[in-house]
Coordinates of C-alpha atoms in Angstrom, one line a residue:
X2 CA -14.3 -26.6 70.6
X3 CA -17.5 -24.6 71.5
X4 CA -17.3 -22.1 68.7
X5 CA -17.4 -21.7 64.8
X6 CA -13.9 -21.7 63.2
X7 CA -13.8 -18.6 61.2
X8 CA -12.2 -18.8 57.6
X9 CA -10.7 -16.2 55.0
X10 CA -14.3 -15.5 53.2
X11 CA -15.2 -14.4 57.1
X12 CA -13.5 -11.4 56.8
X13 CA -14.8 -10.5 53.7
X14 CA -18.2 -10.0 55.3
X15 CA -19.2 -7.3 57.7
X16 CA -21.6 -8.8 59.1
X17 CA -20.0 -12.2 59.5
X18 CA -16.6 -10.6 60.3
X19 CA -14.6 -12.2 63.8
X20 CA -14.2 -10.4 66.9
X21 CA -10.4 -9.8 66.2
X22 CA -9.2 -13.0 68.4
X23 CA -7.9 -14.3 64.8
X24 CA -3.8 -14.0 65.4
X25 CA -3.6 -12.4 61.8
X26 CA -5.8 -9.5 63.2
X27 CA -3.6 -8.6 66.7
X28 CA 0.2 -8.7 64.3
X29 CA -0.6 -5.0 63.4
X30 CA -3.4 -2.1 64.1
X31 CA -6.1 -2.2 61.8
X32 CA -6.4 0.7 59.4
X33 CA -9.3 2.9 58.4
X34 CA -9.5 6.3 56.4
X35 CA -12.0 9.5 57.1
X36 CA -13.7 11.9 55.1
X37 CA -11.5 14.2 53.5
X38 CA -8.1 11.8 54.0
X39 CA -5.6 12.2 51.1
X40 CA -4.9 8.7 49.8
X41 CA -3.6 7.3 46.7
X42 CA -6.2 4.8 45.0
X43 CA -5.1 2.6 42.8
X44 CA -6.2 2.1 39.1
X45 CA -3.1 0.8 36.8
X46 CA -1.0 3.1 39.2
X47 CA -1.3 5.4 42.2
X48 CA -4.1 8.3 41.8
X49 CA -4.3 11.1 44.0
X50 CA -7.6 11.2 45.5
X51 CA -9.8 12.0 48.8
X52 CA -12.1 10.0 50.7
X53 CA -15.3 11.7 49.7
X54 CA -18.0 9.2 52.2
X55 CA -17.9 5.3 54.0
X56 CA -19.8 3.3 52.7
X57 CA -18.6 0.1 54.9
X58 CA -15.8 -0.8 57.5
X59 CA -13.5 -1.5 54.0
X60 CA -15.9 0.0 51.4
X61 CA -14.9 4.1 50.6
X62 CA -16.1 6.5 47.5
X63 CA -12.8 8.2 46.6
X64 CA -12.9 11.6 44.5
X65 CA -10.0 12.2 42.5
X66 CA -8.1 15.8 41.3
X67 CA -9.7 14.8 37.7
X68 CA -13.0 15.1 39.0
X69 CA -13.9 11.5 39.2
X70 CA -15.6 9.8 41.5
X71 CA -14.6 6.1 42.7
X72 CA -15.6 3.0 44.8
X73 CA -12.8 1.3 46.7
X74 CA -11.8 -0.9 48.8
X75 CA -9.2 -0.1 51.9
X76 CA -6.9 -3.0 50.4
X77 CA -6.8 -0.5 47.2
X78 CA -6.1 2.7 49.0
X79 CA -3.0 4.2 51.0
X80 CA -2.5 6.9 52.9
X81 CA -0.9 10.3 51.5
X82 CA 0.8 12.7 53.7
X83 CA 1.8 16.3 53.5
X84 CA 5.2 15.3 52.2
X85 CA 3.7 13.4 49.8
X86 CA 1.8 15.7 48.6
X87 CA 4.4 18.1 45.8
X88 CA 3.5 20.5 42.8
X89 CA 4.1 19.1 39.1
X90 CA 7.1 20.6 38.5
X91 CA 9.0 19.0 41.2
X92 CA 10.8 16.1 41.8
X93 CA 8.7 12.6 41.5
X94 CA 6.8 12.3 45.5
X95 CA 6.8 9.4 47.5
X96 CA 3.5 7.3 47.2
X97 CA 4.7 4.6 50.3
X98 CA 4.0 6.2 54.1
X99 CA 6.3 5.4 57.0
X100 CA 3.1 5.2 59.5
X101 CA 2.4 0.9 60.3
X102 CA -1.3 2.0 59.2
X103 CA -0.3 2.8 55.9
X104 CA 1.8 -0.7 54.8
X105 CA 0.4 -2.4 52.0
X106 CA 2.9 -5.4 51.7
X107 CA 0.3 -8.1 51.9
X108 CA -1.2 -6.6 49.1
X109 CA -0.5 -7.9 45.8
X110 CA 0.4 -4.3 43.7
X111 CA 0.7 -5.2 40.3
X112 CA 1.9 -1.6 39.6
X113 CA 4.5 -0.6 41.9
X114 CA 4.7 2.7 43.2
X115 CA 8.2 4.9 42.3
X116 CA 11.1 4.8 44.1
X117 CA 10.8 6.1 47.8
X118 CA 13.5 9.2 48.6
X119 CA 15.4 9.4 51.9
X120 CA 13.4 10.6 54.7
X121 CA 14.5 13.0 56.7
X122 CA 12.8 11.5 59.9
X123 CA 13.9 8.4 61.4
X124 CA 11.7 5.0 60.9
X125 CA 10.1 5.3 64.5
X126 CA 8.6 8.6 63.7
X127 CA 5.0 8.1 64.5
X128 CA 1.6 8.1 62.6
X129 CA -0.1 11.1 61.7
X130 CA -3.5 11.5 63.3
X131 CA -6.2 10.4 61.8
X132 CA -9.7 11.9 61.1
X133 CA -10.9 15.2 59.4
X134 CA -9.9 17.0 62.1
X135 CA -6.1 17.4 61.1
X136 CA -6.4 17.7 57.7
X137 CA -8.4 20.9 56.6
X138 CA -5.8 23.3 58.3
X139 CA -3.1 22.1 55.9
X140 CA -5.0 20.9 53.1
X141 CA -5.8 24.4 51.8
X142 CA -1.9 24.9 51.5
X143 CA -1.2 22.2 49.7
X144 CA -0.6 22.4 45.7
X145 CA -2.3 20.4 43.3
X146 CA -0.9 16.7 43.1
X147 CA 1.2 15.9 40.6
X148 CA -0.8 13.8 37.3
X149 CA -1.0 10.1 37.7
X150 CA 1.8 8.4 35.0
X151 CA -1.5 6.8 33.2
X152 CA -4.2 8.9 33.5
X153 CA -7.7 7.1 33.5
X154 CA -10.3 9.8 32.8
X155 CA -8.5 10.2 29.3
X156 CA -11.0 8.2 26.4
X157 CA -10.0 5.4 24.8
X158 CA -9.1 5.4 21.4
X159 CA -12.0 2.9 20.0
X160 CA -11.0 3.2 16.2
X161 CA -10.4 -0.6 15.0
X162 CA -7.2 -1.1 13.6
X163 CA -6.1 -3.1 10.7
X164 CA -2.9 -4.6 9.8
X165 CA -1.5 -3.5 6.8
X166 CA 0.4 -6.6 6.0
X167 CA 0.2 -8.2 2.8
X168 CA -2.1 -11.6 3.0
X169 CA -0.4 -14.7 2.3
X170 CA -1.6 -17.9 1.2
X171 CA 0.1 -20.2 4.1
X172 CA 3.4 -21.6 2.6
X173 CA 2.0 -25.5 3.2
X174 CA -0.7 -24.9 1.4
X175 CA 1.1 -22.9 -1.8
X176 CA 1.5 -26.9 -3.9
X177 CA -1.8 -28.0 -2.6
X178 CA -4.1 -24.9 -3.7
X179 CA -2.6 -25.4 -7.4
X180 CA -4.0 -28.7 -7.7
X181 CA -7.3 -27.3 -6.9
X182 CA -10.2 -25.7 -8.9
X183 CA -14.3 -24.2 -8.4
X184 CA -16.5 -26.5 -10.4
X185 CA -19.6 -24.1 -9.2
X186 CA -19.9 -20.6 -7.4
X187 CA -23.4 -19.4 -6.8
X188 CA -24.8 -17.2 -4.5
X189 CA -28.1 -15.3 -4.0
X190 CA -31.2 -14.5 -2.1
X191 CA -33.9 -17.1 -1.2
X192 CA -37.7 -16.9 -0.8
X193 CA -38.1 -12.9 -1.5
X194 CA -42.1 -12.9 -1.0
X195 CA -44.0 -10.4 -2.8
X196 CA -47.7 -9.8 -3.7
X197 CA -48.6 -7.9 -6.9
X198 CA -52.1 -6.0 -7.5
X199 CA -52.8 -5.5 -10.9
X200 CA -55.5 -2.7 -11.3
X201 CA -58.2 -2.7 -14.1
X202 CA -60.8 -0.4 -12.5
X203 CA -62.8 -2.2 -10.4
X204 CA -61.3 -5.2 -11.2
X205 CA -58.3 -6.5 -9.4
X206 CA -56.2 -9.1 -10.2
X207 CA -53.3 -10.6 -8.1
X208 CA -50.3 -12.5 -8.0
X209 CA -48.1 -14.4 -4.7
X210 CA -44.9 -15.0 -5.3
X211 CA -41.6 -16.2 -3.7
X212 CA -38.8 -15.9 -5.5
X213 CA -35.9 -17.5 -5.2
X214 CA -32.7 -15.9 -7.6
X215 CA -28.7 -17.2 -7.9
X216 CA -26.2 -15.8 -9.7
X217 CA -22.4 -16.8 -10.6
X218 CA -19.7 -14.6 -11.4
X219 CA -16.4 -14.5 -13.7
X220 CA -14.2 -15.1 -10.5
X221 CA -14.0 -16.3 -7.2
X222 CA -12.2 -13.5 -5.7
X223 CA -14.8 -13.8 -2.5
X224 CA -13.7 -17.2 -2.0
X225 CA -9.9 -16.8 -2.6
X226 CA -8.8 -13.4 -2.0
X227 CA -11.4 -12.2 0.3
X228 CA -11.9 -9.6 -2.2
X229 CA -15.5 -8.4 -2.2
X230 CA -15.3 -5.6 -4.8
X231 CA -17.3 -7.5 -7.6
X232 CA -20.2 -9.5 -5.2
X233 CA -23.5 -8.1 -5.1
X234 CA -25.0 -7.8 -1.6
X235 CA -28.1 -9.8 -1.4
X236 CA -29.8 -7.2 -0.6
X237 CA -29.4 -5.2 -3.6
X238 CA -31.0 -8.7 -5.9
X239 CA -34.3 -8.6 -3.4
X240 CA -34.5 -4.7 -4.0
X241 CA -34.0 -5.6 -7.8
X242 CA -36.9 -8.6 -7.3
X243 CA -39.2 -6.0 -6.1
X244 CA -38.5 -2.7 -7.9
X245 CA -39.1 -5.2 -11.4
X246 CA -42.4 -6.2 -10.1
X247 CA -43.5 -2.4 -9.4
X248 CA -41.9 -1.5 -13.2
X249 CA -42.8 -4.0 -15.3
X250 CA -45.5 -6.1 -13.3
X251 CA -46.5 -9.5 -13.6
X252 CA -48.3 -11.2 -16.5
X253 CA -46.8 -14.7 -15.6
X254 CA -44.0 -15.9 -13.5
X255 CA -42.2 -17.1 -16.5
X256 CA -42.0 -13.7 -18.2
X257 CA -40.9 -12.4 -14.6
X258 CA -38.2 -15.0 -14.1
X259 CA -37.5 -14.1 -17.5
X260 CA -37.2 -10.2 -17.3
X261 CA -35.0 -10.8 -14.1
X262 CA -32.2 -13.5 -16.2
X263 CA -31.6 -10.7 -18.5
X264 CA -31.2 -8.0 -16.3
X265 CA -28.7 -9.3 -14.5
X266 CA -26.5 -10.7 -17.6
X267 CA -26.4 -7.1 -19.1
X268 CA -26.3 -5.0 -16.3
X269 CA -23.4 -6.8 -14.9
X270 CA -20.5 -7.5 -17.0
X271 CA -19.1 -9.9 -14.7
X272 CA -22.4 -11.9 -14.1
X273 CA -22.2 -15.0 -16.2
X274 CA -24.9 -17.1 -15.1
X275 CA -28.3 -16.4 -13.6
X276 CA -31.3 -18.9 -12.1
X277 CA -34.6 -17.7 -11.0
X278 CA -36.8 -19.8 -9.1
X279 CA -40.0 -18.7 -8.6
X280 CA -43.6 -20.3 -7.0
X281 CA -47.1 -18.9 -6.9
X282 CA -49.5 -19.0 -4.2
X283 CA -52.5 -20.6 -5.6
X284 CA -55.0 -18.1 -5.2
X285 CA -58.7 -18.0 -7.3
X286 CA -60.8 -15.7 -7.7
X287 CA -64.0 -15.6 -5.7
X288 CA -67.4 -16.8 -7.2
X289 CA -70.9 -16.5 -6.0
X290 CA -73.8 -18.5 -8.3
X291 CA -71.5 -18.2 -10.9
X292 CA -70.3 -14.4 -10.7
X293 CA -67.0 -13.8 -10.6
X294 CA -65.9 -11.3 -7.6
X295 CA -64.0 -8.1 -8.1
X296 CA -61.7 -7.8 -5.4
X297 CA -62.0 -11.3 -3.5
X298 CA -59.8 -14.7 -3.7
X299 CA -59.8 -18.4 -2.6
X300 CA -57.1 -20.3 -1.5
X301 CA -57.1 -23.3 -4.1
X302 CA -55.8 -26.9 -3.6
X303 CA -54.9 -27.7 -7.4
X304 CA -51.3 -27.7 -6.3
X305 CA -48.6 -24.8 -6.2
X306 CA -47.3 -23.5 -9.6
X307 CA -43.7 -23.0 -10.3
X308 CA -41.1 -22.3 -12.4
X309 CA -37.6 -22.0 -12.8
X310 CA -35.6 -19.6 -15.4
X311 CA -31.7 -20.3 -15.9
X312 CA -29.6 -18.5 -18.6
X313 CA -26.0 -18.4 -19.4
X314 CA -23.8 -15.7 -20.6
X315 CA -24.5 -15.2 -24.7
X316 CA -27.1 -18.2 -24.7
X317 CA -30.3 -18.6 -24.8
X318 CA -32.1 -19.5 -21.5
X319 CA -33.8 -22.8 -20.6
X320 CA -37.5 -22.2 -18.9
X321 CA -39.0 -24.6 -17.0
X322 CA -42.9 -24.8 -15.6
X323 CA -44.2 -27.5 -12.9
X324 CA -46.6 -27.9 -9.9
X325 CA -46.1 -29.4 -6.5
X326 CA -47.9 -30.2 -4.2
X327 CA -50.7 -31.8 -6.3
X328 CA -52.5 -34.3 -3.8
X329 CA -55.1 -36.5 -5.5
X330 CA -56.6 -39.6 -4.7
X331 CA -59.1 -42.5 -6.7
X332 CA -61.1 -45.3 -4.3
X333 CA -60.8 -47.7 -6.5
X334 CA -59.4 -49.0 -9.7
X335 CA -56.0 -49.6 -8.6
X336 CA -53.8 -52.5 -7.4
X337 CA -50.4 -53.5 -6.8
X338 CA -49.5 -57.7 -7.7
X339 CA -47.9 -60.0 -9.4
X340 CA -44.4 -58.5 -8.2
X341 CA -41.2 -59.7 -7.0
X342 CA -41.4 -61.8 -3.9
X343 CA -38.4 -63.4 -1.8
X344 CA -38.1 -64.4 2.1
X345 CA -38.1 -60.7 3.4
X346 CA -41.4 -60.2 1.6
X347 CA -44.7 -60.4 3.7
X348 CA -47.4 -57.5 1.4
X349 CA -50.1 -59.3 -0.1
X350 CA -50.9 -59.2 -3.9
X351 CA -54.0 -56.1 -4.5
X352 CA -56.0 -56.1 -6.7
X353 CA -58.1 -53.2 -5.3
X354 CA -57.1 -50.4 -3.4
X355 CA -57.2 -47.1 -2.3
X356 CA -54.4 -44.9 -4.5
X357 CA -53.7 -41.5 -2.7
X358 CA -50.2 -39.7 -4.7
X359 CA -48.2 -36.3 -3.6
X360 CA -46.5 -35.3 -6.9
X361 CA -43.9 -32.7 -8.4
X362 CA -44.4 -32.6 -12.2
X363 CA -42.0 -30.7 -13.8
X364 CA -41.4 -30.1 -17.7
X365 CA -38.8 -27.8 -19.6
X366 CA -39.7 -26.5 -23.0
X367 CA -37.5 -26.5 -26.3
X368 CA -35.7 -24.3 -28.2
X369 CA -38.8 -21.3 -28.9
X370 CA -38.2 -18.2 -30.1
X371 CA -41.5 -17.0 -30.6
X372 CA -43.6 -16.0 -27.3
X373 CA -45.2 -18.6 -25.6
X374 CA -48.7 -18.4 -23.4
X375 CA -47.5 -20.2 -20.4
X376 CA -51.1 -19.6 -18.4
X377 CA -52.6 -22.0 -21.1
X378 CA -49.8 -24.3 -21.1
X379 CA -49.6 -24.7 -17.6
X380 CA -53.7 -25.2 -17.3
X381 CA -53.2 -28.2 -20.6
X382 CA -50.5 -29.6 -18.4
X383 CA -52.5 -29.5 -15.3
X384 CA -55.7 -31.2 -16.6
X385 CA -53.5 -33.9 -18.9
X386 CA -52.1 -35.0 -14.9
X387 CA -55.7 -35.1 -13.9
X388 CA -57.0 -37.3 -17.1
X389 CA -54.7 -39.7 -16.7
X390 CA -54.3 -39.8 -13.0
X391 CA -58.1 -40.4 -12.8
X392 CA -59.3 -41.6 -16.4
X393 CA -62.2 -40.9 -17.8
X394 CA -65.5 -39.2 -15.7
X395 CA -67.9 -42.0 -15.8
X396 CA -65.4 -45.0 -16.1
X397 CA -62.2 -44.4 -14.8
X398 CA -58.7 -46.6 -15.9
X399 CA -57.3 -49.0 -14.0
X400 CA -53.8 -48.2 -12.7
X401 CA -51.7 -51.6 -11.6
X402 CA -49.2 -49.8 -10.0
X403 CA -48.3 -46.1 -8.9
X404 CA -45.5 -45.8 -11.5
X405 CA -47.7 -46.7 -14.3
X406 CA -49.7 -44.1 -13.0
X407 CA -46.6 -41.5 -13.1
X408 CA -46.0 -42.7 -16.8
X409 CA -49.6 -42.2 -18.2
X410 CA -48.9 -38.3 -16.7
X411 CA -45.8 -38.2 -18.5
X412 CA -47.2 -39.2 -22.2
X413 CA -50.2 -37.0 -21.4
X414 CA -48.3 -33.8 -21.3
X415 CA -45.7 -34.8 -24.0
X416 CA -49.0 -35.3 -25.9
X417 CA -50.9 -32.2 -25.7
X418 CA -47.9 -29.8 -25.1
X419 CA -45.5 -30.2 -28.1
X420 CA -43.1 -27.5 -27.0
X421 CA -42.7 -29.5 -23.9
X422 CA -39.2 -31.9 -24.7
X423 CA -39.4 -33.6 -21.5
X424 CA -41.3 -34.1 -18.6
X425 CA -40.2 -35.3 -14.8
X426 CA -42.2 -36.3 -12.1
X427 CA -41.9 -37.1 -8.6
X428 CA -44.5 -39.0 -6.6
X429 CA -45.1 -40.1 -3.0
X430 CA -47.6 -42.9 -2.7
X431 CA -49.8 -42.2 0.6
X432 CA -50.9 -45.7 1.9
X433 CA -53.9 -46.1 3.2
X434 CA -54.8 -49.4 5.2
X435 CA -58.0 -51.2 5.9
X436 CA -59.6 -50.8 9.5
X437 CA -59.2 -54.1 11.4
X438 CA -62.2 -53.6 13.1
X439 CA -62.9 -57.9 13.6
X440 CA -61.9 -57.2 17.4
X441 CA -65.2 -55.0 17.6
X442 CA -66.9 -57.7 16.0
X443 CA -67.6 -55.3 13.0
X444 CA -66.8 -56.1 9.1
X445 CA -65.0 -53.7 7.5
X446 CA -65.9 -54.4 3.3
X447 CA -63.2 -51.4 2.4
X448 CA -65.2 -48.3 4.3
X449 CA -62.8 -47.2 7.2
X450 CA -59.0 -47.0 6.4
X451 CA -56.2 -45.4 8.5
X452 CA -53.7 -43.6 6.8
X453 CA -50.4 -43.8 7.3
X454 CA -48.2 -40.7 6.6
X455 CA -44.8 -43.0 7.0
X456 CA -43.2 -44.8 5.4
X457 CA -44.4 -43.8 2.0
X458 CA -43.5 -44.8 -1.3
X459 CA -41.7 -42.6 -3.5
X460 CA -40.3 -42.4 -7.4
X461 CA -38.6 -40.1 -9.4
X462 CA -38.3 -40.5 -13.0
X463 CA -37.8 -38.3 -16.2
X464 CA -39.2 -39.2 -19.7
X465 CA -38.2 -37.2 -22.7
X466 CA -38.5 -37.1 -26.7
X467 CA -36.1 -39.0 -28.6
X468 CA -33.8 -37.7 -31.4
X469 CA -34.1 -39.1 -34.9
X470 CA -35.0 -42.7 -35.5
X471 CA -31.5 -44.0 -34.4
X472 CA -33.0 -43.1 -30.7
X473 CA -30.9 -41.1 -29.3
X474 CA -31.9 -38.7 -26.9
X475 CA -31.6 -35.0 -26.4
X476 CA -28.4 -34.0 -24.5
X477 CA -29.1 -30.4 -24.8
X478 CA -31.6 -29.7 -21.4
X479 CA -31.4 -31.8 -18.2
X480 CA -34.9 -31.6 -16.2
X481 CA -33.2 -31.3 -12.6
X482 CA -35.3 -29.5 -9.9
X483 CA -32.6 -27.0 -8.5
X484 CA -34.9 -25.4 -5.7
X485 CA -37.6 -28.3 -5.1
X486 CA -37.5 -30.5 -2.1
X487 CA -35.8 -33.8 -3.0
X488 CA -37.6 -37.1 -3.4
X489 CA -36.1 -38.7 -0.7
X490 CA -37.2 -36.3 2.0
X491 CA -40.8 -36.0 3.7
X492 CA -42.9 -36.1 1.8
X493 CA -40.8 -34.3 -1.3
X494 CA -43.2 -31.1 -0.5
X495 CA -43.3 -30.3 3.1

């Protein structure tokens, strides 16, 4: 055809717009506005306005009798003329001209303009001139414009509103909520880190912690009702966490966890349970040839000590103390044989290998109402793991398996710690694999092993103190790990 065809999106480009051959273009005279034109622009009605500057060939910035100031577009504008143009007080004006220029049928108006009186001059009477030129003569004359029926310069009112309807339970649901019940509602704020100086003239003495503390209430109105006027923001039990480690300090993380169960059982009447988990950093105190620093610490890697406090309403709590992330490892003396085998089963019987263990031991102490020195108990149950992890200094034991291992630990700390009524451990066993180095034609007698993080063994097992001699067992505490990783995970620890 020689040329472009020209679409719909042409015209909406100045600088791609067509020459005006387009049929569309010749059905009527184009229309365009000057500075200082009175024109209606629209916004949820017809405003009164002036053309204030051009800014394109269908681009204008409008200023309106409120003393706003607009962008438009010509498609959003029509012309106002002098008979238009009437004071408030009298009768509504015509928005629509009778000029061709002014017609806005093709425009989609989704608020239409009010009723048009007669008009005193015929149909054919032409279009006023347009330009500044014929306007500032009679504009001065003119009296204000009347207000637009919806104002837009007014503010919105922003205040969020609320429906004061009573809440209803949906009416399906009215049989089927009955026939349900909470077994557990907790709440609370995890890992609250704090660090606590102690200090004794020039000696200072530290404590990490990150605590961990849940509480349950009398109801379940939060859940139910959406009734929030009995919970106890968050926020308020890590301010709590922190204000009782400025007031009372910390001698051990027992005591703490200890101090914190009680003051939320009496200082709320509608708490009814409380748990506090809490786990220090293992930090040491610096030594040089033997000298114990003031003001300095080591990170240690004798594992992470914990412990976890839960009390009910009117009973006495249960305390539990534990370390994680205990890594420890033996070269020799240890072996796994002489165990089930069927067709799926293609490890080797050991008799000597290297034992490399992740643990979590946790114990939970009796029924003691007198004060208890948990810093000594906790080192006695730390170095009973050790002795029978590793055996005696110049000898050793021989372990046959990883879970004989894990029972030895058990009966050492039941052994040495008699408040201690049982004791649970959980163990990852690290594997660690001879080097095949015959391809580098190189013997390996057990000096290079690869270690493989996964998979990895794990066990979990709990070992308590029976009751009497008919051998039942104490039902009274259950050794669970509330806030500990579990078992099955990575690891248990990471």
């Amino acid at each position: 055809m020689g040329r472009r065809l020209g679409t719909v999106l042409d015209r909406l480009h100045p600088d791609r717009a067509l020459d005006g051959k387009s049929s569309s273009d010749t059905s009527r005279p184009a229309r365009a506005f000057s500075g200082e034109d009175p024109v209606y622009a629209r916004n949820f009605g017809r405003v009164p306005a002036r053309i204030v500057r051009v800014t394109g060939p269908y681009l204008y910035e409008v200023h309106t009798d409120d003393g706003l100031l607009w962008k438009r577009h010509i498609d959003q504008l029509r012309r106002r003329t002098t008979e238009n143009f009437e004071p408030q007080t009298g009768e509504p004006h015509s928005t629509r001209d009778q000029t061709p220029e002014a017609s806005l049928e093709d425009v989609p108006d989704p608020d239409p303009a009010p009723s048009e009186p007669p008009h005193p001059e015929p149909a054919t009477t032409p279009a006023l001139p347009e330009g500044p030129q014929d306007i500032p003569e009679r504009t001065a004359e003119l009296p204000p414009a009347p207000p637009s029926p919806e104002p837009c310069s007014q503010p919105r009112d922003t205040t969020t509103r609320c429906s004061g309807r009573e809440r209803r339970c949906p009416t399906y649901l009215k049989d089927f909520s009955k026939d349900l019940e909470y077994v557990n509602s907790e709440y609370g704020k995890n890992a609250v880190r704090l660090l606590y100086v102690r200090r004794e003239g020039k000696i200072h003495c530290i404590k990490e912690l990150e605590v961990s503390l849940h509480i349950r209430l009398n109801n379940v109105n939060e859940y139910v009702n959406s009734d929030n006027s009995c919970v106890i923001p968050t926020d308020t039990i890590k301010n709590t966490i922190q204000a009782f480690a400025k007031c009372r300090g910390v001698r051990t993380i027992e005591e703490f966890g200890l101090d914190l169960c009680e003051h939320f059982l009496t200082h709320y009447c509608h708490v009814i349970y409380c748990n506090v988990f809490i786990q220090e950093v293992p930090w040491q105190r610096l030594e040089k040839d033997g000298v114990p620093h003031a003001h300095a610490f080591l990170y240690s890697s004798e594992g992470v000590r914990f412990c976890e406090v839960e009390r009910n309403l009117n009973c006495p709590p249960n305390v539990f103390s534990g370390i994680k992330d205990l890594k420890i490892m033996k070269t020799t003396q240890s072996g796994f044989a002489d165990f089930f085998k069927d067709k799926y089963t293609t490890l080797p019987d050991r008799r000597e290998r290297v034992l490399s263990v992740e643990s979590l031991i946790k114990w939970c102490y009796g029924d003691c109402k007198g004060c208890l020195d948990y810093d000594c108990l906790w080192r006695t149950a730390h170095e009973a793991a050790l002795d029978a992890f590793a055996g005696p200094p110049e000898t050793g034991h021989y372990s046959p398996s990883y879970q004989r291992t894990v029972n030895r630990i058990q009966t050492y700390i039941l052994e040495r710690i008699p408040q201690a009524e049982e004791v649970e451990v959980i163990m990852s066993n690290i594997h660690y694999c001879v080097a095949e180095l015959d391809k580098l034609g190189l013997s390996n007698d057990m000096e290079v092993f690869t270690p493989q993080d996964t998979p990895f063994g794990a066990c979990a097992t709990t070992l308590r103190r029976k009751k009497g001699s008919e051998g039942e067992y104490l039902q009274s505490v259950e050794c669970k790990p509330r806030h500990s990783v579990s078992w099955k995970s990575d690891h248990m620890m990471k």
